[in-house]
Amino acid sequence: MRQTGTKAGERMLRRARWWLADYVYAGYWQVRGFFDRTAASDFTVGSRAPILILPGVYESWRFMRPLISVLHDRGHPVHVVPALGHHRRPLAESAATAATVLEESNLDQVIIVAHSKGGLSGKAVMLSRSGARVRGMVAIATPFAGSAYARLLLPSTLRAFSPSHPSIVEMAGQRDVNARIVSVYPAFDPHIPEGSELPGAKNVRLATGGHFRVLADARVIAEVVTMAEGDALSSS
């Protein structure tokens, strides 16, 4: 019994450390993003597969700047959706806004890289008429089945993540594009107790915890590179 209690205590302590590190990471990049004046157009040049960045709720595209910089440095033109703002709009509207970028920029064979709510918007794009322009998506810590915590929250923007919300239920029932999605998620996500496993997708469970800091995990970059550069890597 004492050994069991010790292990439970160690697990709680580890999760508490992950949680603290998670909010330190999120706070740092929110503040840095606020002062960042880099233009989105600075990242749209490159010869490799185009990338479309979709951030999570309450995040601007600048919150994902570390991923953007790494992918752009590898030669990918990286496109963002400034019109999303902090991604508080309903899912259908957010997806339509993102699809507009694909159409207006005439992008094809696009790899979507999305965080949290961005993965839901990305899947909605893949299911839309613009979905033919998308090769696949790497979704990071996305609540594909919703989050039980959403029922306890007051803002309607967050309650929309409830497992029983119509948009979540409808999205979960549409599995045609799941095979083109890689879902990367942490061992412990303080925002999504259900986890982010997606039926029919490639599911990658990380050994670490946190909802935000997993954006900096090397495995995320590895999965994007595999999807975006797989053909080039296999022929080299």
XYZ file of N, CA, C and O in Angstrom, residues 37-213:
708
model
N 6.769 41.801 -34.235
C 6.283 42.595 -35.359
C 6.677 41.989 -36.708
O 6.592 42.654 -37.738
N 7.089 40.745 -36.698
C 7.436 40.079 -37.949
C 6.195 39.935 -38.822
O 5.124 39.555 -38.349
N 6.324 40.232 -40.100
C 5.192 40.135 -41.020
C 4.974 38.685 -41.430
O 5.931 37.929 -41.641
N 3.706 38.302 -41.541
C 3.376 36.940 -41.952
C 3.959 36.624 -43.324
O 4.363 35.486 -43.598
N 4.032 37.625 -44.191
C 4.533 37.418 -45.555
C 6.011 37.037 -45.593
O 6.498 36.522 -46.609
N 6.734 37.274 -44.501
C 8.158 36.941 -44.461
C 8.409 35.443 -44.563
O 9.530 35.017 -44.874
N 7.383 34.638 -44.302
C 7.575 33.187 -44.251
C 6.993 32.454 -45.456
O 7.013 31.225 -45.506
N 6.455 33.172 -46.423
C 5.704 32.527 -47.500
C 6.545 32.121 -48.708
O 6.002 31.662 -49.713
N 7.858 32.276 -48.608
C 8.746 31.899 -49.707
C 9.423 30.575 -49.383
O 9.891 30.362 -48.261
N 9.476 29.682 -50.353
C 10.135 28.395 -50.159
C 9.812 27.464 -51.307
O 8.813 27.649 -52.005
N 10.644 26.437 -51.483
C 10.483 25.533 -52.621
C 9.864 24.192 -52.239
O 9.527 23.404 -53.122
N 9.701 23.938 -50.962
C 9.153 22.658 -50.525
C 7.640 22.767 -50.321
O 7.032 23.803 -50.602
N 7.040 21.696 -49.835
C 5.583 21.650 -49.661
C 5.100 22.807 -48.791
O 5.707 23.099 -47.751
N 4.027 23.467 -49.198
C 3.506 24.588 -48.397
C 2.887 24.110 -47.097
O 2.281 23.029 -47.023
N 3.038 24.924 -46.077
C 2.510 24.636 -44.743
C 1.451 25.677 -44.400
O 1.645 26.870 -44.646
N 0.335 25.225 -43.826
C -0.675 26.147 -43.311
C -0.745 25.981 -41.805
O -0.970 24.883 -41.298
N -0.552 27.071 -41.077
C -0.529 27.055 -39.615
C -1.902 27.444 -39.066
O -2.452 28.489 -39.431
N -2.445 26.608 -38.178
C -3.712 26.916 -37.512
C -3.515 26.811 -35.997
O -3.352 25.713 -35.460
N -3.521 27.944 -35.307
C -3.298 27.933 -33.855
C -4.548 27.512 -33.096
O -5.623 27.324 -33.673
N -4.399 27.390 -31.782
C -5.524 27.020 -30.933
C -6.352 28.229 -30.528
O -6.068 29.370 -30.913
N -7.366 27.978 -29.735
C -8.243 29.042 -29.263
C -7.459 30.002 -28.361
O -6.586 29.582 -27.587
N -7.733 31.287 -28.501
C -7.056 32.357 -27.768
C -5.575 32.493 -28.150
O -4.801 33.128 -27.427
N -5.185 31.882 -29.261
C -3.810 31.993 -29.727
C -3.794 32.701 -31.085
O -4.626 32.420 -31.946
N -2.834 33.570 -31.268
C -2.613 34.128 -32.601
C -1.613 33.222 -33.325
O -0.997 32.342 -32.711
N -1.399 33.470 -34.610
C -0.443 32.642 -35.346
C 0.967 32.799 -34.782
O 1.795 31.878 -34.869
N 1.233 33.923 -34.154
C 2.576 34.164 -33.606
C 2.903 33.231 -32.445
O 4.080 33.028 -32.123
N 1.881 32.673 -31.811
C 2.114 31.736 -30.708
C 2.858 30.492 -31.212
O 3.559 29.826 -30.448
N 2.707 30.188 -32.504
C 3.359 29.024 -33.089
C 4.617 29.402 -33.862
O 5.089 28.658 -34.726
N 5.175 30.549 -33.528
C 6.368 31.053 -34.211
C 7.541 30.064 -34.174
O 8.266 29.939 -35.182
N 7.803 29.349 -33.067
C 8.926 28.398 -33.092
C 8.791 27.361 -34.206
O 9.759 27.078 -34.927
N 7.607 26.787 -34.369
C 7.371 25.813 -35.431
C 7.495 26.465 -36.805
O 8.082 25.905 -37.731
N 6.931 27.654 -36.933
C 6.974 28.375 -38.202
C 8.418 28.606 -38.641
O 8.780 28.362 -39.799
N 9.245 29.055 -37.718
C 10.643 29.365 -38.050
C 11.402 28.119 -38.477
O 12.157 28.143 -39.465
N 11.205 27.024 -37.749
C 11.916 25.787 -38.090
C 11.511 25.285 -39.470
O 12.361 24.903 -40.289
N 10.221 25.279 -39.756
C 9.736 24.773 -41.036
C 10.159 25.679 -42.192
O 10.519 25.207 -43.272
N 10.111 26.989 -41.960
C 10.543 27.921 -43.005
C 12.035 27.762 -43.276
O 12.479 27.810 -44.440
N 12.823 27.566 -42.223
C 14.270 27.383 -42.400
C 14.584 26.113 -43.187
O 15.653 26.008 -43.807
N 13.656 25.155 -43.187
C 13.846 23.916 -43.958
C 13.420 24.085 -45.413
O 13.499 23.145 -46.203
N 12.939 25.268 -45.778
C 12.594 25.530 -47.162
C 11.110 25.477 -47.478
O 10.714 25.530 -48.644
N 10.275 25.410 -46.442
C 8.834 25.371 -46.674
C 8.241 26.779 -46.667
O 8.518 27.563 -45.747
N 7.421 27.113 -47.651
C 6.643 28.350 -47.546
C 5.563 28.134 -46.486
O 4.801 27.170 -46.571
N 5.542 28.985 -45.489
C 4.608 28.828 -44.376
C 3.557 29.931 -44.436
O 3.889 31.121 -44.446
N 2.298 29.518 -44.477
C 1.185 30.456 -44.571
C 0.392 30.434 -43.265
O 0.188 29.374 -42.666
N -0.037 31.601 -42.848
C -0.854 31.724 -41.643
C -2.183 32.364 -42.029
O -2.390 32.746 -43.185
N -3.078 32.465 -41.059
C -4.411 33.017 -41.329
C -4.654 34.179 -40.365
O -5.311 34.018 -39.322
N -4.115 35.359 -40.675
C -4.285 36.497 -39.763
C -5.744 36.808 -39.453
O -6.066 37.279 -38.361
N -6.647 36.528 -40.400
C -8.066 36.832 -40.202
C -8.695 36.002 -39.083
O -9.767 36.345 -38.582
N -8.032 34.932 -38.674
C -8.553 34.145 -37.549
C -8.436 34.894 -36.224
O -9.134 34.560 -35.268
N -7.540 35.877 -36.178
C -7.323 36.589 -34.919
C -6.813 35.629 -33.869
O -5.810 34.942 -34.058
N -7.544 35.546 -32.761
C -7.190 34.610 -31.691
C -8.082 33.374 -31.706
O -8.261 32.707 -30.690
N -8.622 33.078 -32.849
C -9.331 31.817 -33.127
C -10.500 31.565 -32.161
O -10.647 30.481 -31.607
N -11.335 32.579 -32.013
C -12.487 32.450 -31.099
C -13.801 32.228 -31.844
O -14.846 32.063 -31.216
N -13.766 32.226 -33.169
C -15.002 32.076 -33.929
C -15.486 30.629 -33.912
O -14.718 29.704 -33.641
N -16.765 30.401 -34.237
C -17.282 29.028 -34.338
C -16.479 28.223 -35.347
O -15.889 28.773 -36.292
N -16.488 26.924 -35.171
C -15.638 26.036 -35.969
C -15.871 26.187 -37.472
O -14.911 26.301 -38.244
N -17.118 26.195 -37.904
C -17.411 26.281 -39.338
C -16.878 27.582 -39.930
O -16.317 27.596 -41.041
N -17.029 28.661 -39.199
C -16.551 29.957 -39.681
C -15.033 29.993 -39.731
O -14.440 30.521 -40.686
N -14.390 29.426 -38.715
C -12.926 29.380 -38.699
C -12.395 28.568 -39.868
O -11.423 28.962 -40.530
N -13.038 27.435 -40.141
C -12.594 26.579 -41.246
C -12.757 27.292 -42.584
O -11.884 27.212 -43.460
N -13.859 28.014 -42.749
C -14.087 28.740 -44.003
C -13.039 29.831 -44.183
O -12.556 30.072 -45.302
N -12.675 30.486 -43.099
C -11.648 31.531 -43.164
C -10.304 30.942 -43.561
O -9.573 31.516 -44.379
N -9.967 29.777 -42.995
C -8.704 29.114 -43.338
C -8.715 28.644 -44.789
O -7.713 28.776 -45.508
N -9.842 28.101 -45.238
C -9.943 27.616 -46.618
C -9.763 28.744 -47.618
O -9.236 28.529 -48.730
N -10.170 29.943 -47.243
C -10.011 31.097 -48.125
C -8.540 31.342 -48.461
O -8.204 31.702 -49.592
N -7.666 31.124 -47.475
C -6.230 31.304 -47.718
C -5.741 30.299 -48.755
O -4.956 30.636 -49.648
N -6.206 29.059 -48.656
C -5.807 28.037 -49.626
C -6.239 28.429 -51.035
O -5.476 28.285 -52.000
N -7.472 28.929 -51.151
C -8.011 29.269 -52.460
C -7.366 30.528 -53.027
O -6.938 30.548 -54.193
N -7.271 31.568 -52.231
C -6.735 32.833 -52.736
C -5.256 32.753 -53.057
O -4.767 33.440 -53.958
N -4.531 31.903 -52.313
C -3.095 31.741 -52.585
C -2.829 30.595 -53.557
O -1.668 30.318 -53.874
N -3.905 29.921 -53.988
C -3.816 28.807 -54.949
C -2.810 27.755 -54.480
O -1.921 27.322 -55.231
N -2.963 27.327 -53.243
C -2.038 26.355 -52.659
C -2.520 24.929 -52.909
O -3.715 24.646 -52.831
N -1.574 24.031 -53.178
C -1.888 22.615 -53.360
C -0.882 21.770 -52.595
O 0.229 22.230 -52.286
N -1.268 20.530 -52.318
C -0.407 19.598 -51.567
C 0.033 20.220 -50.235
O 1.185 20.087 -49.809
N -0.907 20.874 -49.602
C -0.629 21.607 -48.358
C -0.578 20.649 -47.176
O -1.361 19.696 -47.074
N 0.343 20.926 -46.263
C 0.388 20.237 -44.976
C -0.115 21.224 -43.921
O 0.455 22.300 -43.748
N -1.194 20.870 -43.255
C -1.700 21.704 -42.155
C -0.980 21.303 -40.871
O -0.868 20.117 -40.556
N -0.477 22.287 -40.152
C 0.120 22.063 -38.835
C -0.723 22.846 -37.847
O -0.793 24.080 -37.924
N -1.388 22.134 -36.949
C -2.418 22.767 -36.121
C -2.252 22.423 -34.648
O -1.819 21.324 -34.300
N -2.629 23.377 -33.818
C -2.600 23.150 -32.375
C -4.002 23.234 -31.799
O -4.761 24.153 -32.119
N -4.372 22.283 -30.972
C -5.619 22.301 -30.214
C -6.834 22.526 -31.121
O -7.076 21.749 -32.031
N -7.589 23.604 -30.916
C -8.749 23.875 -31.761
C -8.376 23.928 -33.239
O -9.194 23.590 -34.114
N -7.138 24.322 -33.519
C -6.693 24.379 -34.903
C -6.837 23.049 -35.616
O -7.095 23.002 -36.818
N -6.675 21.942 -34.870
C -6.834 20.632 -35.474
C -8.262 20.357 -35.884
O -8.517 19.683 -36.898
N -9.223 20.870 -35.110
C -10.636 20.726 -35.474
C -10.947 21.551 -36.718
O -11.623 21.089 -37.637
N -10.447 22.779 -36.743
C -10.647 23.626 -37.920
C -9.973 23.005 -39.135
O -10.508 23.031 -40.246
N -8.788 22.442 -38.924
C -8.068 21.817 -40.018
C -8.807 20.619 -40.590
O -8.872 20.438 -41.816
N -9.376 19.802 -39.709
C -10.147 18.657 -40.201
C -11.378 19.140 -40.966
O -11.741 18.559 -42.005
N -12.007 20.206 -40.478
C -13.161 20.765 -41.191
C -12.764 21.262 -42.579
O -13.518 21.109 -43.542
N -11.571 21.839 -42.703
C -11.076 22.267 -44.007
C -10.895 21.049 -44.914
O -11.277 21.064 -46.094
N -10.334 19.993 -44.359
C -10.089 18.778 -45.144
C -11.394 18.151 -45.640
O -11.435 17.505 -46.679
N -12.471 18.351 -44.889
C -13.772 17.806 -45.261
C -14.537 18.721 -46.217
O -15.568 18.329 -46.758
N -14.020 19.917 -46.419
C -14.700 20.893 -47.278
C -14.271 20.740 -48.736
O -13.448 19.889 -49.083
N -14.816 21.594 -49.592
C -14.452 21.565 -51.017
C -12.979 21.881 -51.222
O -12.389 21.492 -52.232
N -12.388 22.596 -50.275
C -10.963 22.935 -50.386
C -10.071 21.798 -49.912
O -8.839 21.906 -49.999
N -10.669 20.734 -49.421
C -9.890 19.632 -48.869
C -8.974 18.960 -49.871
O -7.951 18.362 -49.491
N -9.316 19.034 -51.157
C -8.467 18.430 -52.193
C -7.106 19.104 -52.268
O -6.156 18.540 -52.828
N -6.997 20.300 -51.713
C -5.721 21.027 -51.727
C -4.805 20.592 -50.583
O -3.650 21.011 -50.522
N -5.323 19.778 -49.675
C -4.584 19.409 -48.464
C -4.067 17.973 -48.576
O -4.847 17.041 -48.783
N -2.762 17.809 -48.433
C -2.176 16.463 -48.444
C -2.422 15.759 -47.117
O -2.714 14.567 -47.081
N -2.286 16.497 -46.038
C -2.484 15.896 -44.723
C -2.337 16.929 -43.626
O -2.095 18.110 -43.885
N -2.482 16.480 -42.393
C -2.406 17.398 -41.260
C -1.701 16.724 -40.081
O -1.924 15.548 -39.795
N -0.852 17.503 -39.425
C -0.300 17.111 -38.132
C -0.995 17.968 -37.090
O -0.845 19.194 -37.071
N -1.807 17.327 -36.263
C -2.577 18.024 -35.233
C -1.931 17.756 -33.873
O -1.643 16.604 -33.533
N -1.720 18.798 -33.112
C -1.029 18.693 -31.829
C -1.997 19.016 -30.704
O -2.579 20.100 -30.661
N -2.188 18.060 -29.797
C -3.061 18.248 -28.635
C -4.438 18.784 -29.028
O -4.915 19.790 -28.503
N -5.072 18.098 -29.953
C -6.391 18.512 -30.451
C -7.508 17.720 -29.772
O -7.443 16.493 -29.709
N -8.549 18.387 -29.283
C -9.663 17.694 -28.619
C -10.650 17.105 -29.619
O -11.794 17.568 -29.731
N -10.221 16.089 -30.357
C -11.084 15.509 -31.383
C -12.386 14.964 -30.790
O -13.428 14.971 -31.453
N -12.335 14.495 -29.562
C -13.542 13.994 -28.896
C -14.071 14.985 -27.867
O -14.939 14.663 -27.066
N -13.555 16.206 -27.904
C -13.972 17.229 -26.943
C -13.213 17.123 -25.640
O -12.287 16.321 -25.490
N -13.608 17.940 -24.693
C -13.005 17.937 -23.358
C -14.106 18.051 -22.308
O -14.950 18.949 -22.385
N -14.083 17.139 -21.340
C -15.105 17.153 -20.292
C -15.074 18.450 -19.491
O -16.097 18.880 -18.953
N -13.913 19.089 -19.439
C -13.796 20.330 -18.677
C -14.607 21.464 -19.303
O -14.961 22.432 -18.616
N -14.873 21.367 -20.590
C -15.563 22.454 -21.302
C -16.953 22.701 -20.725
O -17.458 23.825 -20.767
N -17.586 21.658 -20.186
C -18.931 21.815 -19.611
C -18.925 22.739 -18.399
O -19.956 23.307 -18.029
N -17.772 22.888 -17.771
C -17.667 23.663 -16.533
C -17.308 25.125 -16.779
O -17.265 25.914 -15.837
N -17.076 25.479 -18.025
C -16.591 26.818 -18.352
C -17.715 27.711 -18.839
O -18.664 27.252 -19.480
N -17.603 29.015 -18.559
C -18.663 29.954 -18.896
C -18.613 30.459 -20.341
O -19.649 30.534 -20.996
N -17.438 30.829 -20.872
C -17.424 31.384 -22.240
C -17.929 30.360 -23.258
O -17.513 29.196 -23.244
N -18.810 30.794 -24.135
C -19.349 29.890 -25.151
C -18.249 29.383 -26.076
O -18.338 28.284 -26.631
N -17.194 30.191 -26.246
C -16.060 29.776 -27.082
C -15.444 28.488 -26.566
O -15.026 27.630 -27.351
N -15.400 28.346 -25.232
C -14.810 27.153 -24.632
C -15.829 26.032 -24.436
O -15.487 24.849 -24.549
N -17.072 26.394 -24.186
C -18.102 25.355 -24.037
C -18.313 24.588 -25.334
O -18.814 23.466 -25.328
N -17.894 25.168 -26.441
C -18.026 24.498 -27.738
C -17.146 23.258 -27.836
O -17.290 22.467 -28.768
N -16.247 23.074 -26.850
C -15.404 21.880 -26.839
C -16.024 20.746 -26.019
O -15.395 19.700 -25.844
N -17.221 20.925 -25.529
C -17.891 19.866 -24.783
C -18.070 18.640 -25.679
O -18.398 18.776 -26.867
N -17.861 17.432 -25.150
C -18.032 16.215 -25.962
C -19.418 16.084 -26.583
O -19.573 15.395 -27.598
N -20.415 16.738 -25.991
C -21.779 16.636 -26.516
C -22.149 17.791 -27.441
O -23.267 17.833 -27.964
N -21.220 18.737 -27.659
C -21.530 19.864 -28.538
C -21.732 19.346 -29.965
O -20.972 18.488 -30.443
N -22.739 19.856 -30.675
C -23.025 19.358 -32.036
C -21.825 19.358 -32.973
O -21.658 18.428 -33.770
N -20.993 20.391 -32.904
C -19.853 20.454 -33.821
C -18.839 19.350 -33.526
O -18.235 18.778 -34.452
N -18.648 19.027 -32.240
C -17.728 17.961 -31.861
C -18.288 16.601 -32.273
O -17.585 15.750 -32.837
N -19.568 16.396 -32.012
C -20.214 15.129 -32.366
C -20.183 14.896 -33.877
O -19.853 13.800 -34.354
N -20.518 15.945 -34.623
C -20.534 15.827 -36.083
C -19.141 15.532 -36.619
O -18.955 14.681 -37.497
N -18.141 16.248 -36.104
C -16.777 16.067 -36.576
C -16.269 14.654 -36.269
O -15.603 14.020 -37.099
N -16.601 14.149 -35.086
C -16.144 12.815 -34.699
C -16.737 11.739 -35.604
O -16.115 10.697 -35.852
N -17.933 11.990 -36.105
C -18.600 11.008 -36.944
C -18.099 10.970 -38.376
O -18.417 10.034 -39.129
N -17.321 11.959 -38.769
C -16.805 12.029 -40.142
C -15.339 11.584 -40.145
O -14.463 12.320 -39.734
N -15.112 10.364 -40.618
C -13.793 9.748 -40.509
C -13.066 9.590 -41.847
O -11.986 8.997 -41.903
N -13.640 10.095 -42.916
C -13.067 9.878 -44.241
C -11.633 10.394 -44.363
O -10.829 9.823 -45.104
N -11.322 11.481 -43.666
C -9.992 12.089 -43.823
C -9.030 11.694 -42.702
O -7.868 12.103 -42.723
N -9.502 10.908 -41.740
C -8.665 10.593 -40.582
C -7.348 9.921 -40.950
O -6.327 10.103 -40.277
N -7.350 9.135 -42.019
C -6.128 8.437 -42.420
C -5.034 9.389 -42.877
O -3.859 9.006 -42.941
N -5.403 10.630 -43.180
C -4.415 11.625 -43.619
C -4.017 12.563 -42.477
O -3.419 13.608 -42.700
N -4.356 12.166 -41.261
C -4.061 12.999 -40.090
C -3.103 12.266 -39.155
O -3.245 11.063 -38.918
N -2.127 12.989 -38.651
C -1.269 12.508 -37.569
C -1.647 13.299 -36.327
O -1.565 14.535 -36.329
N -2.093 12.603 -35.296
C -2.464 13.262 -34.042
C -1.361 13.033 -33.016
O -1.103 11.896 -32.608
N -0.693 14.110 -32.630
C 0.390 14.052 -31.645
C -0.130 14.641 -30.343
O -0.668 15.765 -30.348
N 0.018 13.912 -29.260
C -0.552 14.394 -28.007
C 0.280 13.927 -26.815
O 1.010 12.938 -26.904
N 0.175 14.638 -25.703
C 1.001 14.318 -24.539
C 0.443 13.170 -23.709
O -0.738 12.815 -23.827
N 1.291 12.620 -22.864
C 0.855 11.572 -21.940
C -0.152 12.124 -20.940
O -1.044 11.407 -20.482
N -0.007 13.400 -20.615
C -0.933 14.077 -19.703
C -1.238 15.459 -20.261
O -0.339 16.269 -20.449
N -2.510 15.689 -20.571
C -2.947 16.992 -21.071
C -3.914 17.580 -20.046
O -5.022 17.077 -19.866
N -3.516 18.651 -19.352
C -4.374 19.241 -18.330
C -5.654 19.852 -18.864
O -6.568 20.158 -18.102
N -5.740 20.026 -20.184
C -6.941 20.610 -20.788
C -7.844 19.570 -21.430
O -9.031 19.830 -21.645
N -7.277 18.420 -21.768
C -8.040 17.391 -22.480
C -7.853 16.054 -21.770
O -6.988 15.243 -22.153
N -8.632 15.790 -20.732
C -8.453 14.541 -19.981
C -8.696 13.293 -20.819
O -8.157 12.230 -20.525
N -9.506 13.427 -21.871
C -9.802 12.273 -22.725
C -8.637 11.911 -23.638
O -8.602 10.820 -24.213
N -7.694 12.839 -23.794
C -6.616 12.621 -24.736
C -7.028 13.008 -26.150
O -8.152 13.448 -26.388
N -6.132 12.805 -27.106
C -6.376 13.256 -28.481
C -6.283 12.129 -29.495
O -6.045 12.376 -30.675
N -6.470 10.903 -29.053
C -6.417 9.787 -29.995
C -7.564 9.895 -30.992
O -8.713 10.137 -30.614
N -7.241 9.707 -32.262
C -8.220 9.853 -33.336
C -8.323 8.532 -34.097
O -7.334 8.074 -34.693
N -9.489 7.899 -34.110
C -9.641 6.617 -34.814
C -9.275 6.735 -36.292
O -9.695 7.656 -36.977
N -8.467 5.800 -36.763
C -8.092 5.777 -38.171
C -6.892 6.633 -38.527
O -6.365 6.542 -39.636
N -6.452 7.478 -37.587
C -5.296 8.344 -37.826
C -4.027 7.666 -37.325
O -4.069 6.621 -36.673
N -2.878 8.256 -37.634
C -1.642 7.854 -36.985
C -1.581 8.605 -35.663
O -1.547 9.832 -35.648
N -1.588 7.881 -34.566
C -1.603 8.508 -33.243
C -0.236 8.377 -32.597
O 0.322 7.274 -32.515
N 0.297 9.504 -32.149
C 1.621 9.554 -31.543
C 1.494 10.098 -30.123
O 1.190 11.285 -29.931
N 1.703 9.240 -29.141
C 1.606 9.649 -27.738
C 3.010 9.957 -27.219
O 3.878 9.095 -27.200
N 3.210 11.194 -26.813
C 4.503 11.624 -26.301
C 4.695 11.178 -24.856
O 3.731 10.920 -24.137
N 5.940 11.130 -24.423
C 6.230 10.709 -23.055
C 6.094 11.853 -22.060
O 6.111 11.639 -20.848
N 5.942 13.055 -22.544
C 5.872 14.233 -21.688
C 4.428 14.689 -21.485
O 3.504 14.080 -22.009
N 4.242 15.752 -20.723
C 2.907 16.273 -20.460
C 2.807 17.757 -20.746
O 3.819 18.461 -20.863
N 1.563 18.243 -20.845
C 1.320 19.657 -21.108
C 0.533 19.852 -22.382
O 0.632 19.049 -23.317
N -0.234 20.915 -22.420
C -1.059 21.205 -23.597
C -0.355 22.127 -24.585
O -0.612 22.066 -25.784
N 0.552 22.966 -24.069
C 1.200 23.974 -24.908
C 2.655 23.634 -25.234
O 3.080 23.756 -26.387
N 3.407 23.233 -24.246
C 4.847 23.031 -24.440
C 5.167 21.880 -25.378
O 6.295 21.782 -25.881
